[in-house]
């Protein structure tokens, strides 16, 4: 008969439910999260209702919710949709945990979610949550099988926690042995991500990224200067009739300009850098200029024309890639140079007239500098939210409103350069990043999306020009992100933003260290770990594996410390020490033990044994200081 206290099980099951939802809700939209929250409240209400055909009703209810979730996932059968369905089913199943079978089903779904989260999530927080779900689910399964009512008092909680932690080393060892790096857990294609650069850009394309804190990749610092951290992702080199820019594929260049690009020299610089990619579910790979990946590059393709790298599969797992820097010299044919100055006939005549007026008598470099001087003359403003929506009219921006952000300035610069017959293109990617001073690494987020220009100069090749950088600091208008840089806010706030930023750096550093160790655990290290187990070689890793169990027993021991525990420990210490002198049995009483001791040893511990007898058998209340005093004085005799 199933007599486990259901009220206690509901509390434990609810805790597991919340952890499961947290572990798989990272990629949910805000509306979808509110939808799940509403479902949780409905399940809490339904769990206390008993009516005929409840299982049938909840089954139909679950099917309806799965369809709604399908809508939230944009009608795409992706891996994320499958995981989100598990979350919806778990919430519905929580409303039915009044029977043993439903509890078992609930725990099974929780285990599936925890394993899925453990495979997908490689940061420290998701790993801790996944392991917690597994441990609590095992405890839940243990309680379900009990035939007696189990109360959640402190003693039982410690017992359950000890039982859960006892399987912790097994979980970790299994995780280290299991070929995690080789598995391809992809039931469906991953859904598209909002991270990255769009496939075509126009004025205003980057506005949605300006306040996004979603992390894209991490750069391991190698004494970089922030002004050198331009990570290229996509090249926009063709302007459509509507004046939007799109990238040209390397395959198109190869088929139409086969002999138009030559590499005249390629010299290693012996400089390397590492990046850790987040699972952003796109195929592009950010890289610095003139660098190539080291190691296994089978999954990458190189676009030599655009100098970018593309993954053959979407990046749906965290990856660490090492790059090596080169000094490369290129040569372009006149045919491909003409492609880089091509423009549609819809370009404004006002811009053509401005170029004709200002290019006269100037070399290419002088004209390019004149464009930069124009942007820097104090009349142009950098603003993430321009007050005037000018559509895709570059002439209005350049000659009239003079307010915008990176793609406004980069696009206009390339447009003016091409009107002056200077080959040029827009480069988009990520710039700057946020330096974590605790761990000495850069974090690049979606808000670090940036666009700049490249111009072709004879004998110099492609030269990077960032028109945005010449805007005077006084002409950068405030945005929401600037409130935390306001000194008045920092000084007046009780919890200053500096403190919170330092805390976030330490948290980020812990996750950085965890991720690097996890990603560096490749197949060779896994085989070495298995060999150490078979050869009974125990390294430091086993200390970390069994550390939670040891810590638990230490806390359990501290929690149990009282007069009875202390006097028993001291008594057992004396018995253990005295076994070297006389043969003492575990069944001996304290009188028999003291009689077996040598005469001087009996006299040494006489006062303590009398105290022990009075406390254990006469039920006398003895002060704790008196117990220690008797033991210490015995040792000094």
Tab-separated table of N, CA and C in Angstrom, residues 211-274:
chain	number	residue	atom	x	y	z
A	211	UNK	N	20.428	46.674	-27.272
A	211	UNK	CA	20.309	46.438	-25.832
A	211	UNK	C	20.233	44.948	-25.487
A	212	UNK	N	20.698	44.090	-26.396
A	212	UNK	CA	20.635	42.652	-26.160
A	212	UNK	C	21.882	42.178	-25.423
A	213	UNK	N	21.688	41.533	-24.273
A	213	UNK	CA	22.798	41.030	-23.463
A	213	UNK	C	23.065	39.543	-23.693
A	214	UNK	N	22.515	38.969	-24.760
A	214	UNK	CA	22.759	37.557	-25.050
A	214	UNK	C	24.222	37.362	-25.454
A	215	UNK	N	24.884	36.428	-24.773
A	215	UNK	CA	26.301	36.193	-25.034
A	215	UNK	C	26.472	35.396	-26.317
A	216	UNK	N	27.468	35.776	-27.124
A	216	UNK	CA	27.716	35.133	-28.409
A	216	UNK	C	29.002	34.302	-28.370
A	217	UNK	N	30.082	34.893	-27.870
A	217	UNK	CA	31.329	34.136	-27.745
A	217	UNK	C	32.240	34.809	-26.727
A	218	UNK	N	33.272	34.082	-26.327
A	218	UNK	CA	34.247	34.566	-25.352
A	218	UNK	C	35.634	34.482	-25.960
A	219	UNK	N	36.420	35.520	-25.753
A	219	UNK	CA	37.795	35.560	-26.248
A	219	UNK	C	38.752	35.438	-25.065
A	220	UNK	N	39.645	34.447	-25.128
A	220	UNK	CA	40.682	34.314	-24.106
A	220	UNK	C	41.732	35.380	-24.379
A	221	UNK	N	41.949	36.246	-23.425
A	221	UNK	CA	42.801	37.419	-23.641
A	221	UNK	C	44.263	37.025	-23.840
A	222	UNK	N	44.867	37.603	-24.862
A	222	UNK	CA	46.297	37.430	-25.122
A	222	UNK	C	46.936	38.812	-25.257
A	223	UNK	N	46.675	39.653	-24.262
A	223	UNK	CA	47.187	41.031	-24.246
A	223	UNK	C	46.710	41.829	-25.464
A	224	UNK	N	45.450	41.625	-25.817
A	224	UNK	CA	44.871	42.374	-26.927
A	224	UNK	C	44.568	43.809	-26.508
A	225	UNK	N	44.627	44.708	-27.464
A	225	UNK	CA	44.098	46.045	-27.282
A	225	UNK	C	42.660	46.048	-27.778
A	226	UNK	N	41.790	46.684	-27.021
A	226	UNK	CA	40.377	46.643	-27.362
A	226	UNK	C	40.108	47.181	-28.761
A	227	UNK	N	40.887	48.180	-29.199
A	227	UNK	CA	40.650	48.761	-30.522
A	227	UNK	C	41.037	47.809	-31.660
A	228	UNK	N	41.693	46.686	-31.339
A	228	UNK	CA	42.044	45.707	-32.370
A	228	UNK	C	41.043	44.565	-32.457
A	229	UNK	N	40.046	44.558	-31.594
A	229	UNK	CA	39.130	43.424	-31.513
A	229	UNK	C	37.938	43.611	-32.458
A	230	UNK	N	38.214	43.534	-33.745
A	230	UNK	CA	37.174	43.558	-34.771
A	230	UNK	C	37.009	42.129	-35.302
A	231	UNK	N	35.962	41.457	-34.854
A	231	UNK	CA	35.697	40.087	-35.292
A	231	UNK	C	34.732	40.123	-36.479
A	232	UNK	N	35.206	39.684	-37.620
A	232	UNK	CA	34.414	39.717	-38.842
A	232	UNK	C	33.505	38.486	-38.912
A	233	UNK	N	32.281	38.684	-39.405
A	233	UNK	CA	31.308	37.603	-39.545
A	233	UNK	C	30.762	37.552	-40.964
A	234	UNK	N	30.235	38.673	-41.451
A	234	UNK	CA	29.663	38.723	-42.800
A	234	UNK	C	30.164	39.961	-43.532
A	235	UNK	N	30.322	39.794	-44.851
A	235	UNK	CA	30.738	40.895	-45.712
A	235	UNK	C	29.559	41.268	-46.608
A	236	UNK	N	29.193	42.548	-46.617
A	236	UNK	CA	28.101	43.032	-47.473
A	236	UNK	C	28.728	43.870	-48.598
A	237	UNK	N	28.612	43.352	-49.817
A	237	UNK	CA	29.331	43.983	-50.932
A	237	UNK	C	28.464	44.225	-52.159
A	238	UNK	N	27.151	43.974	-52.053
A	238	UNK	CA	26.279	44.205	-53.214
A	238	UNK	C	25.061	45.005	-52.773
A	239	UNK	N	24.826	46.138	-53.442
A	239	UNK	CA	23.682	46.984	-53.109
A	239	UNK	C	22.537	46.696	-54.074
A	240	UNK	N	21.374	46.393	-53.484
A	240	UNK	CA	20.173	46.123	-54.272
A	240	UNK	C	19.563	47.439	-54.772
A	241	UNK	N	18.536	47.322	-55.606
A	241	UNK	CA	17.853	48.506	-56.128
A	241	UNK	C	17.203	49.321	-54.996
A	242	UNK	N	16.770	48.648	-53.914
A	242	UNK	CA	16.157	49.379	-52.803
A	242	UNK	C	17.198	49.917	-51.828
A	243	UNK	N	18.482	49.827	-52.220
A	243	UNK	CA	19.627	50.338	-51.454
A	243	UNK	C	19.898	49.558	-50.165
A	244	UNK	N	19.414	48.343	-50.107
A	244	UNK	CA	19.829	47.442	-49.019
A	244	UNK	C	21.054	46.667	-49.489
A	245	UNK	N	21.872	46.227	-48.524
A	245	UNK	CA	23.105	45.522	-48.840
A	245	UNK	C	22.935	44.028	-48.564
A	246	UNK	N	23.521	43.193	-49.411
A	246	UNK	CA	23.511	41.755	-49.171
A	246	UNK	C	24.920	41.201	-49.407
A	247	UNK	N	25.241	40.068	-48.774
A	247	UNK	CA	26.572	39.468	-48.982
A	247	UNK	C	26.613	38.638	-50.260
A	248	UNK	N	27.779	38.549	-50.833
A	248	UNK	CA	28.003	37.689	-51.992
A	248	UNK	C	28.755	36.445	-51.526
A	249	UNK	N	28.264	35.271	-51.899
A	249	UNK	CA	28.862	34.030	-51.420
A	249	UNK	C	30.217	33.791	-52.067
A	250	UNK	N	31.061	33.054	-51.349
A	250	UNK	CA	32.362	32.697	-51.903
A	250	UNK	C	32.231	31.827	-53.131
A	251	UNK	N	31.166	31.014	-53.199
A	251	UNK	CA	30.943	30.160	-54.365
A	251	UNK	C	30.685	30.995	-55.615
A	252	UNK	N	29.928	32.085	-55.463
A	252	UNK	CA	29.668	32.980	-56.605
A	252	UNK	C	30.975	33.608	-57.091
A	253	UNK	N	31.793	34.066	-56.125
A	253	UNK	CA	33.080	34.649	-56.504
A	253	UNK	C	33.944	33.624	-57.230
A	254	UNK	N	33.956	32.397	-56.711
A	254	UNK	CA	34.811	31.356	-57.302
A	254	UNK	C	34.370	31.028	-58.727
A	255	UNK	N	33.067	30.993	-58.954
A	255	UNK	CA	32.560	30.638	-60.278
A	255	UNK	C	32.716	31.771	-61.289
A	256	UNK	N	32.676	33.013	-60.830
A	256	UNK	CA	32.690	34.153	-61.756
A	256	UNK	C	34.013	34.921	-61.766
A	257	UNK	N	34.823	34.760	-60.724
A	257	UNK	CA	36.102	35.481	-60.652
A	257	UNK	C	37.208	34.506	-60.231
A	258	UNK	N	37.355	33.430	-61.003
A	258	UNK	CA	38.243	32.339	-60.588
A	258	UNK	C	39.682	32.797	-60.372
A	259	UNK	N	40.194	33.593	-61.266
A	259	UNK	CA	41.595	33.991	-61.195
A	259	UNK	C	41.748	35.451	-60.782
A	260	UNK	N	40.744	35.954	-60.073
A	260	UNK	CA	40.752	37.383	-59.712
A	260	UNK	C	41.399	37.655	-58.365
A	261	UNK	N	41.616	36.605	-57.572
A	261	UNK	CA	42.206	36.781	-56.243
A	261	UNK	C	43.469	35.944	-56.151
A	262	UNK	N	44.571	36.573	-55.767
A	262	UNK	CA	45.844	35.867	-55.588
A	262	UNK	C	46.436	36.233	-54.232
A	263	UNK	N	46.988	35.225	-53.570
A	263	UNK	CA	47.717	35.443	-52.320
A	263	UNK	C	49.199	35.442	-52.662
A	264	UNK	N	49.821	36.595	-52.536
A	264	UNK	CA	51.230	36.730	-52.941
A	264	UNK	C	52.183	36.322	-51.833
A	265	UNK	N	51.770	36.405	-50.572
A	265	UNK	CA	52.633	35.978	-49.463
A	265	UNK	C	51.770	35.565	-48.285
A	266	UNK	N	52.276	34.572	-47.547
A	266	UNK	CA	51.550	34.039	-46.389
A	266	UNK	C	52.584	33.663	-45.339
A	267	UNK	N	52.665	34.458	-44.259
A	267	UNK	CA	53.694	34.262	-43.234
A	267	UNK	C	53.039	34.160	-41.861
A	268	UNK	N	53.390	33.103	-41.133
A	268	UNK	CA	52.860	32.950	-39.785
A	268	UNK	C	53.441	34.019	-38.868
A	269	UNK	N	52.602	34.531	-37.976
A	269	UNK	CA	53.070	35.531	-37.021
A	269	UNK	C	53.316	34.943	-35.632
A	270	UNK	N	53.007	33.634	-35.466
A	270	UNK	CA	53.173	32.932	-34.180
A	270	UNK	C	52.285	33.482	-33.074
A	271	UNK	N	51.283	34.272	-33.447
A	271	UNK	CA	50.296	34.758	-32.474
A	271	UNK	C	49.040	33.898	-32.576
A	272	UNK	N	48.566	33.429	-31.446
A	272	UNK	CA	47.354	32.602	-31.416
A	272	UNK	C	46.337	33.213	-30.454
A	273	UNK	N	45.080	32.825	-30.645
A	273	UNK	CA	44.027	33.227	-29.721
A	273	UNK	C	42.934	32.159	-29.729
A	274	UNK	N	42.202	32.069	-28.625
A	274	UNK	CA	41.136	31.083	-28.470
A	274	UNK	C	39.802	31.795	-28.283
